[in-house]
Amino acid sequence: MKKKELKLLIVTHWFYPKQIPRAFRAYELYKRLSQRYHVDILIGDYKEKIMDSEKYEYKISKYIPSEKLKITFLANLKIIQLLKKVIEYFIGERYLITRGNFFIKNIDLHKYDVIISIGLPFYIHWIVANKIKNYKKSGGEIRSISDWGDPFVGQTTKKIAPYFKNIQKKVCEIFDYIVIPTEKAEAYYLNYTFKEKIKIIPQGVDFSRFKIETYKKNKIPHFIYTGIFYEKIRDPENFFKFLVELNKEFLFTIYTIKHGAIYNKVIKKYEQILGKKLEVYDLISREECIKQLSKSDFLINIENETSTQIPSKLIDYGISGRPILSFRSGDIPKEKFLQFLNGNYQGAKKIDISRYDINTIIDEFIKIIE
């Protein structure tokens, strides 16, 4: 079989133009693999099936991200929030209900040689694994790859039913390959699959897409954080408390989601306390974000509590070329921060962005596809 004749199906929940790491992964893989093979893609968030690369730009252009997420009064009711948590506890994710049927109807494996499942959300791997299992029972053959951004069981910020440990193990057993982004996560996945099936392939980035500004020192020290905060994992409150105590001029800019527990309970409070020293904006496009990062004096990274996850924002930080002050939410490096504020960036976190070049990453995927 010639390489171009290979037919691939990519299954993902997130996709461009959503500003989410898993959307970046799916977008880059689809764009590059469709240059080499016939690639169809199923997108759960949009309930869309894109049949080939020629239709891509036209079909996806209709998805314009909203500037602000509208949350209804009903959705804010405590009883509704509690009900959602109960449902998610037992089924893992609400997407299994809202998008599951779309995938069940549209995944037709007999048309393809290879299937790539991109998660999280975990329900993507769950549904695809069941499709593969039933297909192979009927005598079908297909090469299967599951791409994991983060682990699911025991690593997410929400509580899930104990039986998901067994479900995740069965899902991992069905796929031919388990792709993970970092060596640090390998020990975790060895609880669910064999070492031979694990392939370490980091996030892939097309560096040519991004333009950075020539850095000029700001009159008032300016530092930026971009990304989502999580309770007990990436909680900014201790850092805010430290900033309140400082008798220094600075401007702290945050690009994040302007809803949810952290925003409502923490960020809004410190917007009032810090006043003009704190600017909070909705997430912006990756291209524009990196451009803004490159104009700051330095960048703030609040680390995950676990070693199995590496924030994709660190790749964007690395592309911007600005120094990175990295710490855990419960351990603020006060002296080092003051040094950064004064322009001394010794001890900045180093990011080797060369290992994330999409040209290298796509070659790694081709090895297991073929």
Short mmCIF file of C-alpha atoms in Angstrom, two decimals:
data_model
loop_
_atom_site.label_atom_id
_atom_site.label_comp_id
_atom_site.label_asym_id
_atom_site.label_seq_id
_atom_site.Cartn_x
_atom_site.Cartn_y
_atom_site.Cartn_z
CA MET A 1 0.00 0.00 0.00
CA LYS A 2 1.37 3.40 -0.96
CA LYS A 3 1.66 5.94 1.80
CA LYS A 4 -0.83 8.34 0.21
CA GLU A 5 -3.43 5.58 0.07
CA LEU A 6 -3.49 5.17 3.83
CA LYS A 7 -6.79 6.40 5.24
CA LEU A 8 -6.79 7.95 8.71
CA LEU A 9 -9.56 9.00 11.06
CA ILE A 10 -8.80 11.51 13.83
CA VAL A 11 -11.33 11.70 16.66
CA THR A 12 -11.17 14.70 18.99
CA HIS A 13 -13.43 16.83 21.12
CA TRP A 14 -11.44 20.04 20.83
CA PHE A 15 -10.27 21.70 17.62
CA TYR A 16 -9.31 25.05 16.10
CA PRO A 17 -10.23 27.84 16.78
CA LYS A 18 -10.66 26.86 20.44
CA GLN A 19 -7.68 28.11 22.48
CA ILE A 20 -7.14 24.83 24.32
CA PRO A 21 -3.98 22.66 24.26
CA ARG A 22 -5.83 19.60 22.96
CA ALA A 23 -7.27 21.74 20.16
CA PHE A 24 -3.73 22.79 19.24
CA ARG A 25 -2.64 19.13 19.15
CA ALA A 26 -5.54 18.03 16.95
CA TYR A 27 -5.15 21.02 14.63
CA GLU A 28 -1.42 20.51 14.02
CA LEU A 29 -1.76 16.74 13.50
CA TYR A 30 -4.66 17.10 11.10
CA LYS A 31 -2.97 19.84 9.09
CA ARG A 32 0.31 17.94 8.67
CA LEU A 33 -1.01 14.39 8.28
CA SER A 34 -3.56 15.45 5.66
CA GLN A 35 -0.65 16.58 3.48
CA ARG A 36 0.59 12.99 3.40
CA TYR A 37 -2.50 10.80 3.77
CA HIS A 38 -6.24 10.86 3.30
CA VAL A 39 -7.43 12.17 6.69
CA ASP A 40 -10.98 12.59 7.97
CA ILE A 41 -11.63 14.18 11.35
CA LEU A 42 -14.55 14.07 13.78
CA ILE A 43 -14.89 17.05 16.14
CA GLY A 44 -17.13 16.58 19.16
CA ASP A 45 -17.31 20.19 20.30
CA TYR A 46 -18.72 21.28 16.93
CA LYS A 47 -20.44 17.98 16.06
CA GLU A 48 -18.65 18.23 12.72
CA LYS A 49 -17.02 15.77 10.35
CA ILE A 50 -14.40 17.18 7.98
CA MET A 51 -13.77 14.79 5.12
CA ASP A 52 -10.56 16.09 3.59
CA SER A 53 -8.02 18.92 3.72
CA GLU A 54 -9.56 20.78 0.75
CA LYS A 55 -12.73 21.44 2.74
CA TYR A 56 -10.94 22.34 5.94
CA GLU A 57 -10.50 26.10 5.67
CA TYR A 58 -14.04 26.64 4.44
CA LYS A 59 -15.84 24.47 6.95
CA ILE A 60 -13.95 25.42 10.07
CA SER A 61 -13.99 29.16 9.35
CA LYS A 62 -17.58 29.40 10.57
CA TYR A 63 -16.47 28.64 14.13
CA ILE A 64 -15.60 32.01 15.60
CA PRO A 65 -14.83 31.92 19.34
CA SER A 66 -17.15 34.13 21.37
CA GLU A 67 -15.53 37.02 23.23
CA LYS A 68 -17.33 36.18 26.44
CA LEU A 69 -18.96 32.99 27.64
CA LYS A 70 -22.60 33.63 28.51
CA ILE A 71 -23.70 31.81 31.63
CA THR A 72 -27.41 31.69 32.33
CA PHE A 73 -28.98 32.30 35.73
CA LEU A 74 -30.19 28.71 35.76
CA ALA A 75 -26.66 27.36 35.25
CA ASN A 76 -25.48 29.34 38.28
CA LEU A 77 -27.99 27.75 40.66
CA LYS A 78 -26.28 25.63 43.32
CA ILE A 79 -28.67 22.73 42.78
CA ILE A 80 -27.78 22.63 39.07
CA GLN A 81 -24.06 22.73 39.85
CA LEU A 82 -24.49 19.90 42.37
CA LEU A 83 -26.48 17.82 39.88
CA LYS A 84 -23.75 18.25 37.25
CA LYS A 85 -21.10 17.09 39.71
CA VAL A 86 -23.14 14.01 40.63
CA ILE A 87 -23.67 13.09 36.96
CA GLU A 88 -19.99 13.61 36.12
CA TYR A 89 -18.93 11.55 39.12
CA PHE A 90 -20.70 8.48 37.75
CA ILE A 91 -20.15 8.91 33.99
CA GLY A 92 -16.78 10.69 34.06
CA GLU A 93 -17.69 13.68 31.90
CA ARG A 94 -20.91 15.35 30.74
CA TYR A 95 -19.62 15.11 27.17
CA LEU A 96 -20.46 11.39 27.18
CA ILE A 97 -24.12 12.45 27.19
CA THR A 98 -23.94 15.60 25.04
CA ARG A 99 -21.54 14.34 22.35
CA GLY A 100 -21.34 10.56 22.74
CA ASN A 101 -24.13 9.79 20.31
CA PHE A 102 -22.48 11.91 17.61
CA PHE A 103 -19.36 9.73 17.70
CA ILE A 104 -21.23 6.45 18.02
CA LYS A 105 -23.11 7.28 14.80
CA ASN A 106 -20.14 8.64 12.85
CA ILE A 107 -17.21 6.32 13.66
CA ASP A 108 -17.25 3.79 10.82
CA LEU A 109 -13.96 1.92 11.13
CA HIS A 110 -14.16 -0.25 8.01
CA LYS A 111 -13.29 2.84 5.91
CA TYR A 112 -9.93 3.42 7.61
CA ASP A 113 -6.47 1.92 8.09
CA VAL A 114 -5.56 3.98 11.18
CA ILE A 115 -7.56 5.74 13.90
CA ILE A 116 -6.11 8.41 16.22
CA SER A 117 -8.06 9.25 19.37
CA ILE A 118 -7.15 12.57 21.02
CA GLY A 119 -8.01 13.17 24.67
CA LEU A 120 -8.76 14.50 27.15
CA PRO A 121 -11.79 14.53 27.47
CA PHE A 122 -11.57 10.86 28.40
CA TYR A 123 -14.89 9.96 26.79
CA ILE A 124 -13.18 10.20 23.38
CA HIS A 125 -10.82 7.31 24.20
CA TRP A 126 -13.66 5.38 25.87
CA ILE A 127 -16.00 5.50 22.87
CA VAL A 128 -13.23 4.88 20.31
CA ALA A 129 -11.91 1.90 22.30
CA ASN A 130 -15.35 0.29 22.35
CA LYS A 131 -15.72 0.86 18.61
CA ILE A 132 -12.33 -0.80 18.01
CA LYS A 133 -13.18 -3.72 20.29
CA ASN A 134 -16.44 -4.47 18.48
CA TYR A 135 -14.84 -3.96 15.06
CA LYS A 136 -12.08 -6.46 15.79
CA LYS A 137 -14.58 -8.96 17.15
CA SER A 138 -16.25 -8.92 13.74
CA GLY A 139 -12.91 -9.64 12.04
CA GLY A 140 -11.84 -6.08 11.20
CA GLU A 141 -8.27 -4.82 11.40
CA ILE A 142 -7.15 -1.28 12.15
CA ARG A 143 -4.10 0.36 13.72
CA SER A 144 -5.11 2.45 16.75
CA ILE A 145 -3.37 5.31 18.54
CA SER A 146 -4.63 7.10 21.65
CA ASP A 147 -3.01 10.47 22.34
CA TRP A 148 -3.16 11.62 25.98
CA GLY A 149 -2.51 15.21 27.03
CA ASP A 150 -3.01 14.44 30.70
CA PRO A 151 -3.88 11.31 32.67
CA PHE A 152 -7.54 10.95 33.65
CA VAL A 153 -7.88 8.72 36.72
CA GLY A 154 -6.31 10.18 39.85
CA GLN A 155 -4.96 13.28 38.10
CA THR A 156 -7.98 15.43 37.29
CA THR A 157 -9.28 18.23 39.52
CA LYS A 158 -12.68 16.56 39.96
CA LYS A 159 -13.70 13.41 41.79
CA ILE A 160 -14.74 10.42 39.72
CA ALA A 161 -16.14 7.03 40.63
CA PRO A 162 -13.52 4.40 41.66
CA TYR A 163 -14.48 2.08 38.80
CA PHE A 164 -12.91 4.46 36.28
CA LYS A 165 -9.51 3.00 37.15
CA ASN A 166 -10.65 -0.32 35.63
CA ILE A 167 -12.30 1.44 32.70
CA GLN A 168 -9.12 3.37 31.90
CA LYS A 169 -7.05 0.17 32.07
CA LYS A 170 -9.38 -1.65 29.66
CA VAL A 171 -9.31 1.33 27.30
CA CYS A 172 -5.50 1.41 27.29
CA GLU A 173 -5.38 -2.34 26.63
CA ILE A 174 -7.45 -1.99 23.46
CA PHE A 175 -5.28 0.63 21.72
CA ASP A 176 -2.08 -0.40 19.90
CA TYR A 177 -0.22 2.70 21.10
CA ILE A 178 -0.51 5.09 24.02
CA VAL A 179 1.07 8.46 23.14
CA ILE A 180 2.07 10.72 26.04
CA PRO A 181 3.81 14.13 25.97
CA THR A 182 6.48 13.66 28.63
CA GLU A 183 8.79 11.00 30.05
CA LYS A 184 7.65 11.97 33.55
CA ALA A 185 4.22 10.44 32.88
CA GLU A 186 5.52 7.02 31.82
CA ALA A 187 5.49 5.51 35.35
CA TYR A 188 1.83 6.46 35.68
CA TYR A 189 0.80 4.78 32.43
CA LEU A 190 2.73 1.61 33.26
CA ASN A 191 -0.09 0.95 35.72
CA TYR A 192 -2.45 0.73 32.75
CA THR A 193 -0.47 -0.67 29.83
CA PHE A 194 2.83 -2.21 28.70
CA LYS A 195 6.00 -0.19 28.19
CA GLU A 196 6.23 -1.35 24.55
CA LYS A 197 2.94 0.39 23.75
CA ILE A 198 3.93 3.75 25.24
CA LYS A 199 5.32 6.37 22.84
CA ILE A 200 6.57 9.71 24.11
CA ILE A 201 5.72 12.44 21.60
CA PRO A 202 5.59 16.04 22.91
CA GLN A 203 3.28 18.77 21.67
CA GLY A 204 4.09 19.91 18.14
CA VAL A 205 4.23 23.57 17.16
CA ASP A 206 4.61 25.28 13.79
CA PHE A 207 6.98 28.06 14.85
CA SER A 208 6.54 29.91 11.54
CA ARG A 209 3.02 30.92 12.64
CA PHE A 210 4.23 33.20 15.41
CA LYS A 211 5.71 36.68 15.40
CA ILE A 212 7.33 38.17 18.48
CA GLU A 213 8.11 41.79 19.29
CA THR A 214 11.60 43.16 19.87
CA TYR A 215 11.79 43.43 23.64
CA LYS A 216 12.07 46.85 25.27
CA LYS A 217 12.17 47.17 29.04
CA ASN A 218 8.88 48.52 30.41
CA LYS A 219 8.86 51.69 32.53
CA ILE A 220 6.76 49.85 35.11
CA PRO A 221 7.74 46.16 35.59
CA HIS A 222 5.22 44.12 33.62
CA PHE A 223 4.67 40.38 34.04
CA ILE A 224 2.06 38.07 32.52
CA TYR A 225 0.29 34.81 33.31
CA THR A 226 -1.76 33.02 30.68
CA GLY A 227 -3.92 29.94 31.08
CA ILE A 228 -6.50 28.38 33.34
CA PHE A 229 -6.35 28.24 37.13
CA TYR A 230 -7.48 25.22 39.15
CA GLU A 231 -8.40 24.89 42.81
CA LYS A 232 -5.70 23.11 44.84
CA ILE A 233 -3.53 22.63 41.72
CA ARG A 234 -2.92 26.04 40.13
CA ASP A 235 -4.48 28.40 42.65
CA PRO A 236 -3.19 32.01 42.44
CA GLU A 237 -4.45 33.29 45.81
CA ASN A 238 -1.17 32.94 47.71
CA PHE A 239 0.61 34.83 44.95
CA PHE A 240 -2.03 37.57 45.04
CA LYS A 241 -1.62 37.89 48.81
CA PHE A 242 2.11 38.34 48.31
CA LEU A 243 1.56 41.02 45.65
CA VAL A 244 -0.79 42.93 47.96
CA GLU A 245 1.95 43.13 50.59
CA LEU A 246 4.50 44.57 48.13
CA ASN A 247 5.14 48.27 48.26
CA LYS A 248 6.28 48.27 44.63
CA GLU A 249 5.03 49.47 41.28
CA PHE A 250 4.12 46.72 38.81
CA LEU A 251 1.56 45.62 36.25
CA PHE A 252 0.34 42.03 36.33
CA THR A 253 -1.66 40.93 33.28
CA ILE A 254 -3.65 37.70 33.21
CA TYR A 255 -5.26 35.99 30.22
CA THR A 256 -7.68 33.34 31.47
CA ILE A 257 -11.32 32.21 31.44
CA LYS A 258 -13.50 34.82 33.13
CA HIS A 259 -15.86 32.41 34.84
CA GLY A 260 -15.68 29.48 37.23
CA ALA A 261 -14.76 29.07 40.91
CA ILE A 262 -11.27 30.60 40.83
CA TYR A 263 -12.37 33.63 38.84
CA ASN A 264 -15.45 34.32 40.95
CA LYS A 265 -13.92 33.59 44.36
CA VAL A 266 -10.35 34.78 43.94
CA ILE A 267 -9.54 36.84 40.86
CA LYS A 268 -12.50 39.22 41.06
CA LYS A 269 -11.64 39.96 44.69
CA TYR A 270 -8.04 40.87 43.90
CA GLU A 271 -9.03 42.94 40.88
CA GLN A 272 -10.63 45.28 43.40
CA ILE A 273 -7.77 45.10 45.92
CA LEU A 274 -4.90 45.56 43.45
CA GLY A 275 -6.73 48.02 41.22
CA LYS A 276 -4.65 49.26 38.28
CA LYS A 277 -1.83 46.86 39.15
CA LEU A 278 -3.89 43.90 37.91
CA GLU A 279 -5.41 43.49 34.44
CA VAL A 280 -7.54 40.43 33.67
CA TYR A 281 -8.60 39.52 30.13
CA ASP A 282 -10.33 36.62 28.43
CA LEU A 283 -8.16 34.10 26.62
CA ILE A 284 -6.96 35.39 23.24
CA SER A 285 -5.66 33.59 20.15
CA ARG A 286 -2.38 31.74 20.55
CA GLU A 287 -0.68 33.96 17.96
CA GLU A 288 -1.76 37.19 19.67
CA CYS A 289 -0.99 35.80 23.11
CA ILE A 290 2.63 34.95 22.24
CA LYS A 291 3.03 38.40 20.72
CA GLN A 292 1.82 40.00 23.97
CA LEU A 293 4.04 37.72 26.07
CA SER A 294 7.10 38.84 24.11
CA LYS A 295 6.46 42.47 25.16
CA SER A 296 6.44 41.73 28.90
CA ASP A 297 9.46 41.85 31.21
CA PHE A 298 8.92 38.32 32.49
CA LEU A 299 6.32 35.55 32.74
CA ILE A 300 4.66 33.74 35.63
CA ASN A 301 4.15 29.98 35.62
CA ILE A 302 2.26 28.31 38.48
CA GLU A 303 3.31 24.69 38.37
CA ASN A 304 1.10 21.62 38.55
CA GLU A 305 1.25 19.65 41.78
CA THR A 306 1.87 16.42 39.85
CA SER A 307 4.89 15.49 37.72
CA THR A 308 2.82 13.73 35.05
CA GLN A 309 1.60 16.97 33.50
CA ILE A 310 3.51 19.76 31.74
CA PRO A 311 1.48 22.91 30.97
CA SER A 312 1.44 23.61 27.24
CA LYS A 313 1.73 27.29 28.12
CA LEU A 314 5.42 26.67 28.79
CA ILE A 315 5.92 26.06 25.07
CA ASP A 316 4.26 29.40 24.31
CA TYR A 317 6.36 31.05 27.01
CA GLY A 318 9.48 29.58 25.44
CA ILE A 319 8.54 30.86 21.98
CA SER A 320 8.04 34.37 23.36
CA GLY A 321 11.65 34.47 24.54
CA ARG A 322 10.90 36.14 27.90
CA PRO A 323 12.28 34.89 31.26
CA ILE A 324 10.00 32.55 33.22
CA LEU A 325 9.49 32.61 36.99
CA SER A 326 8.10 29.19 37.86
CA PHE A 327 6.79 28.06 41.26
CA ARG A 328 4.07 26.07 43.01
CA SER A 329 1.07 27.90 44.42
CA GLY A 330 2.00 27.03 48.01
CA ASP A 331 5.66 28.04 47.72
CA ILE A 332 6.10 31.62 46.53
CA PRO A 333 9.81 32.46 45.84
CA LYS A 334 9.63 35.95 47.29
CA GLU A 335 13.30 36.87 47.00
CA LYS A 336 13.59 35.57 43.45
CA PHE A 337 10.45 37.48 42.46
CA LEU A 338 11.96 40.72 43.76
CA GLN A 339 15.08 40.00 41.70
CA PHE A 340 12.92 39.51 38.60
CA LEU A 341 11.08 42.73 39.38
CA ASN A 342 14.47 44.50 39.37
CA GLY A 343 15.51 42.95 36.05
CA ASN A 344 17.71 40.16 37.44
CA TYR A 345 16.49 36.96 35.79
CA GLN A 346 18.98 34.47 37.21
CA GLY A 347 17.25 31.20 37.97
CA ALA A 348 14.68 31.63 35.18
CA LYS A 349 13.14 28.36 33.99
CA LYS A 350 14.70 27.11 30.75
CA ILE A 351 12.55 25.76 27.93
CA ASP A 352 14.13 23.98 24.96
CA ILE A 353 11.51 24.71 22.32
CA SER A 354 13.41 22.82 19.58
CA ARG A 355 11.99 19.52 20.84
CA TYR A 356 8.47 20.79 20.04
CA ASP A 357 9.10 21.52 16.35
CA ILE A 358 6.12 20.13 14.43
CA ASN A 359 8.42 18.80 11.70
CA THR A 360 10.10 16.49 14.21
CA ILE A 361 6.88 15.61 16.01
CA ILE A 362 5.04 14.61 12.85
CA ASP A 363 7.88 12.26 11.90
CA GLU A 364 7.39 10.48 15.23
CA PHE A 365 3.71 9.99 14.48
CA ILE A 366 4.45 8.73 10.97
CA LYS A 367 6.68 6.02 12.44
CA ILE A 368 3.80 4.49 14.38
CA ILE A 369 1.19 5.17 11.68
CA GLU A 370 3.18 3.20 9.12
#
